[in-house]
Amino acid sequence: MTAYESTNAVAELVNDVIDEVIDLIGEAENSEAPAADGVSALAYNESLDLACENDGGSLRITDKSSGNMLALRYAFTNCKLTTANKGPLLLRGSYTYKRNDSTEGPIESANGSEAYDLSGTVLASDTPFVLRGGNSWTEYVNADAMQANFTLRTDVMEFLKGSDYVALENYRSTTNIEENLVSSSAEFRLTSSALNGYVDYTTPTPVVVDLALDGCPLQGIVRMDGDGVVEVRHGRDTGTSFDIVVEINNNAVASYETCDALDIELYKGLPETE
């Protein structure tokens, strides 16, 4: 869990930076800040150069958007920004965001990608960091049929902060929604300095939740494969009356009557999407 939670630091860092950039754009254009989805409204201006908090620091935002396609690139040159959660950062490199949206009747679909090539320093602790890699995703929602599908793909994403390192490789996740049923599957390799190695994560059986019941998954197997194998089995895949059974190297080591016994919120509500 320590290794997995460290991946959340990546999203928090990026969101903090983008929030600060949005504020800068709003101030520079003397207009309302861009939409809260982390992108800007620069269609009227192909590029925008912004001063950072430090002398000599700069940020160039390039907008290649057209029609339903949003295409933005943020290029940082020794740029100091003070973020809400990480405090002041010194940033170098680039972040690129692309998204295509389409709507036809009750059907909405989208696809997009992100690319990171960032380095810098957390100034409060004088800690260097590097973030490199990218991801792509698709979204499909049919409101009338109460159907949806979300996919996310990452070939490689690496984050180094001081001596702490985490990487996601060959990440693939799919979430399908059919009325009240939500089915989720994922696979990836998580490498982390917290693990001093890596673990392969798969879902041999998708995890299925009935939102109408607001309870534990109806079924599903989560498998983590390292020096040994851990499987967390849910519902009908436990082969027992328990809602959750944990197996290590094919031996049951723990059983739980409900998810509440674990005090987790992993399966509550829908997954976050772009």
C-alpha atoms as one frame of an Amber mdcrd trajectory, in Angstrom:
protein
   0.000   0.000   0.000   2.911   2.341   0.671   4.200   1.762  -2.839   0.749
   2.153  -4.393  -0.027   5.336  -2.458   3.237   6.865  -3.648   1.775   6.858
  -7.166  -0.901   9.260  -5.912   1.845  11.805  -5.255   2.333  12.037  -9.013
  -1.284  13.022  -9.672  -1.230  15.456  -6.757   1.924  17.128  -8.049   0.542
  17.548 -11.582  -2.834  18.806 -10.356  -1.159  21.336  -8.074   0.955  22.671
 -10.925  -1.967  22.886 -13.362  -4.125  24.667 -10.772  -1.398  27.253 -10.305
  -0.999  27.662 -14.078  -4.747  28.247 -14.415  -4.501  31.031 -11.842  -1.603
  32.593 -13.740  -3.550  32.529 -16.990  -6.546  34.160 -15.352  -4.371  36.920
 -13.953  -2.491  37.435 -17.221  -5.616  37.643 -19.365  -7.554  39.647 -16.755
 -10.478  37.322 -17.324 -12.164  34.339 -15.736  -9.907  31.394 -15.063 -10.207
  28.406 -17.446 -12.490  25.483 -16.778 -11.755  23.278 -13.783 -10.772  20.270
 -15.882  -7.145  21.409 -15.886  -7.043  22.936 -19.354  -7.170  26.486 -20.611
  -9.319  28.530 -22.960  -6.618  29.821 -25.300  -8.368  29.194 -28.617  -8.115
  32.895 -29.392  -4.370  32.936 -28.800  -2.031  30.210 -30.102   0.630  30.801
 -27.451   0.957  32.660 -24.197   4.150  33.543 -22.324   3.833  33.981 -18.589
   6.294  35.250 -16.012   6.984  32.981 -13.054   7.576  34.002  -9.452  11.352
  34.179  -9.944  13.436  36.433 -12.159  14.393  34.643 -15.362  11.748  31.955
 -14.959   9.174  31.536 -17.707   6.208  29.452 -18.790   5.008  29.176 -22.386
   1.573  27.692 -23.078   0.961  26.606 -26.660  -2.592  25.927 -27.805  -3.135
  23.869 -30.983  -6.806  23.191 -30.288  -9.366  23.078 -33.079 -12.975  21.992
 -33.272 -13.611  19.262 -30.698  -9.899  18.668 -30.195  -8.072  20.244 -27.280
  -4.261  20.269 -27.548  -2.140  22.131 -25.000   1.544  22.155 -24.146   3.064
  23.725 -21.045   6.824  24.419 -21.304   8.618  25.446 -18.088  12.020  27.139
 -18.012  13.439  27.400 -14.473   9.948  28.422 -13.385   9.134  28.930  -9.711
   5.502  28.303  -8.789   3.977  28.043  -5.334   1.443  25.212  -5.194  -1.267
  24.522  -2.625   0.044  21.160  -1.374   3.709  21.009  -2.331   4.604  24.632
  -1.651   7.123  26.377  -3.935   8.526  24.324  -6.821  11.180  25.047  -9.417
  10.110  23.469 -12.715  11.800  22.583 -15.982  10.509  20.619 -18.965   7.061
  20.125 -20.464   3.577  18.717 -19.961   1.252  17.995 -22.923  -2.499  17.389
 -22.764  -4.736  16.280 -25.650  -8.421  15.425 -25.728 -11.076  14.779 -28.399
 -14.784  14.859 -27.536 -17.825  13.886 -29.558 -21.556  13.729 -28.854 -24.259
  11.974 -30.851 -27.660  11.924 -29.204 -27.355  10.288 -25.786 -23.868   8.965
 -26.585 -20.800  10.873 -25.444 -17.292   9.654 -26.216 -13.785  10.980 -25.743
 -10.161   9.985 -26.071  -7.059  11.713 -24.878  -3.450  11.510 -23.799  -0.910
  13.109 -21.508   2.877  13.280 -21.810   5.270  14.277 -19.027   8.891  15.339
 -19.270   9.334  17.321 -16.075  12.134  17.836 -13.606  12.644  20.289 -10.793
  13.036  20.851  -7.085  10.694  20.962  -4.090  12.224  24.135  -2.667  10.991
  23.760   0.928  13.073  20.598   1.346  15.539  21.189  -1.515  14.460  17.801
  -2.906  14.943  17.163  -6.631  12.289  15.266  -8.618  11.779  13.872 -12.107
   8.515  12.818 -13.766   8.591  11.167 -17.184   6.150   9.077 -19.206   2.602
   9.318 -20.438  -0.834   7.765 -20.667  -3.844   7.571 -22.957  -7.516   6.912
 -22.292 -10.941   6.447 -23.856 -14.403   7.183 -22.499 -17.829   6.077 -23.739
 -21.155   6.917 -22.082 -24.658   6.055 -23.295 -26.983   7.794 -20.865 -30.188
   6.265 -22.263 -28.888   2.703 -22.061 -27.119   3.357 -18.733 -23.892   2.019
 -20.203 -20.338   3.299 -19.979 -16.790   2.167 -20.653 -13.497   3.686 -19.538
  -9.995   2.508 -20.454  -6.580   3.778 -19.399  -3.190   2.773 -20.806   0.316
   3.643 -19.639   3.398   2.102 -21.195   5.820   3.671 -18.705   5.465   6.308
 -16.006   8.424   7.068 -13.719   8.611   9.378 -10.719  11.789  10.029  -8.734
  11.720  12.334  -5.706  14.962  12.413  -3.789  15.772   8.741  -3.233  12.119
   7.640  -3.502  11.310   5.973  -6.822   8.107   4.568  -8.254   7.247   3.375
 -11.753   4.200   1.947 -13.511   4.838  -0.254 -16.538   2.385  -1.716 -19.046
  -0.605  -0.364 -17.140  -3.972  -1.350 -18.632  -7.301  -0.832 -16.909 -10.901
  -1.180 -18.069 -14.125  -0.239 -16.308 -17.500  -1.260 -17.745 -20.835  -0.020
 -16.425 -24.136  -1.759 -17.183 -26.921  -0.086 -15.213 -25.985  -0.786 -11.568
 -23.148  -3.222 -12.285 -19.589  -1.903 -12.409 -16.877  -4.284 -13.623 -13.215
  -3.334 -13.255 -10.033  -5.050 -14.388  -6.406  -3.944 -14.386  -2.875  -5.157
 -14.923   0.477  -3.457 -14.393   3.947  -3.804 -12.938   4.611  -1.549  -9.952
   8.284  -0.917  -9.204   9.105   1.002  -6.058  11.944   1.797  -3.719   9.443
   1.099  -0.908   9.301  -2.493  -2.180  12.990  -2.666  -3.037  11.741  -4.397
  -6.181   8.502  -4.844  -8.072   5.139  -6.575  -7.973   2.913  -7.619 -10.880
  -0.753  -6.777 -10.359  -3.556  -8.479 -12.327  -7.258  -9.235 -12.011  -7.721
 -12.821 -13.279 -11.447 -12.272 -12.707 -12.840  -8.707 -13.018 -14.079  -7.145
  -9.797 -17.846  -6.594 -10.083 -19.807  -4.268  -7.802 -23.587  -3.755  -7.675
 -24.016  -0.078  -6.791 -27.662  -0.647  -5.861 -26.559  -2.933  -3.044 -23.822
  -0.600  -1.799 -21.827  -3.544  -0.541 -18.810  -5.697  -1.246 -17.956  -6.894
  -4.747 -20.135  -9.702  -6.038 -17.069 -11.386  -7.487 -13.493 -10.749  -8.498
  -9.910 -11.810  -7.925  -7.029  -9.384  -7.373  -3.616 -11.026  -7.749  -0.230
  -9.612  -6.706   2.765 -11.610  -7.840   6.248 -10.971  -6.451   8.538 -13.331
  -4.536   5.270 -15.031  -3.630   1.648 -14.718  -4.727  -1.171 -12.940  -2.903
  -4.770 -13.234  -4.087  -7.693 -11.283  -2.666 -10.913 -13.085  -3.612 -14.365
 -11.516  -3.486 -17.915 -12.818  -3.316 -18.595 -15.942  -5.348 -14.873 -16.258
  -6.148 -14.107 -17.020  -2.484 -15.936 -20.347  -2.716 -17.132 -19.676   0.843
 -19.783 -17.667   2.685 -17.238 -14.910   3.357 -17.187 -11.729   1.251 -13.383
 -11.584   1.177 -10.739 -14.297   1.418  -7.011 -13.589   1.292  -4.680 -16.309
   0.033  -0.882 -16.345   0.141   0.810 -18.935  -2.040  -2.548 -20.739  -2.451
  -3.156 -20.923   1.314  -6.056 -19.014   2.880  -4.678 -16.736   5.618  -7.634
 -14.415   6.348 -11.389 -14.236   5.798 -13.768 -11.296   6.236 -17.528 -11.353
   6.404 -17.831  -7.841   4.919 -15.672  -5.133   3.367 -16.391  -3.027   6.435
 -14.254  -5.435   8.429 -11.270  -4.140   6.457 -12.315  -0.515   6.929 -11.687
   0.253   3.242 -13.522   2.413   0.730 -11.940   0.833  -2.337 -15.203  -0.249
  -3.924 -17.475   2.623  -2.959 -18.792   4.667  -5.883 -17.476   5.018  -9.392
 -13.830   5.232 -10.418 -12.389   8.663 -11.136 -11.894   9.463 -14.809 -10.493
  12.322 -16.797
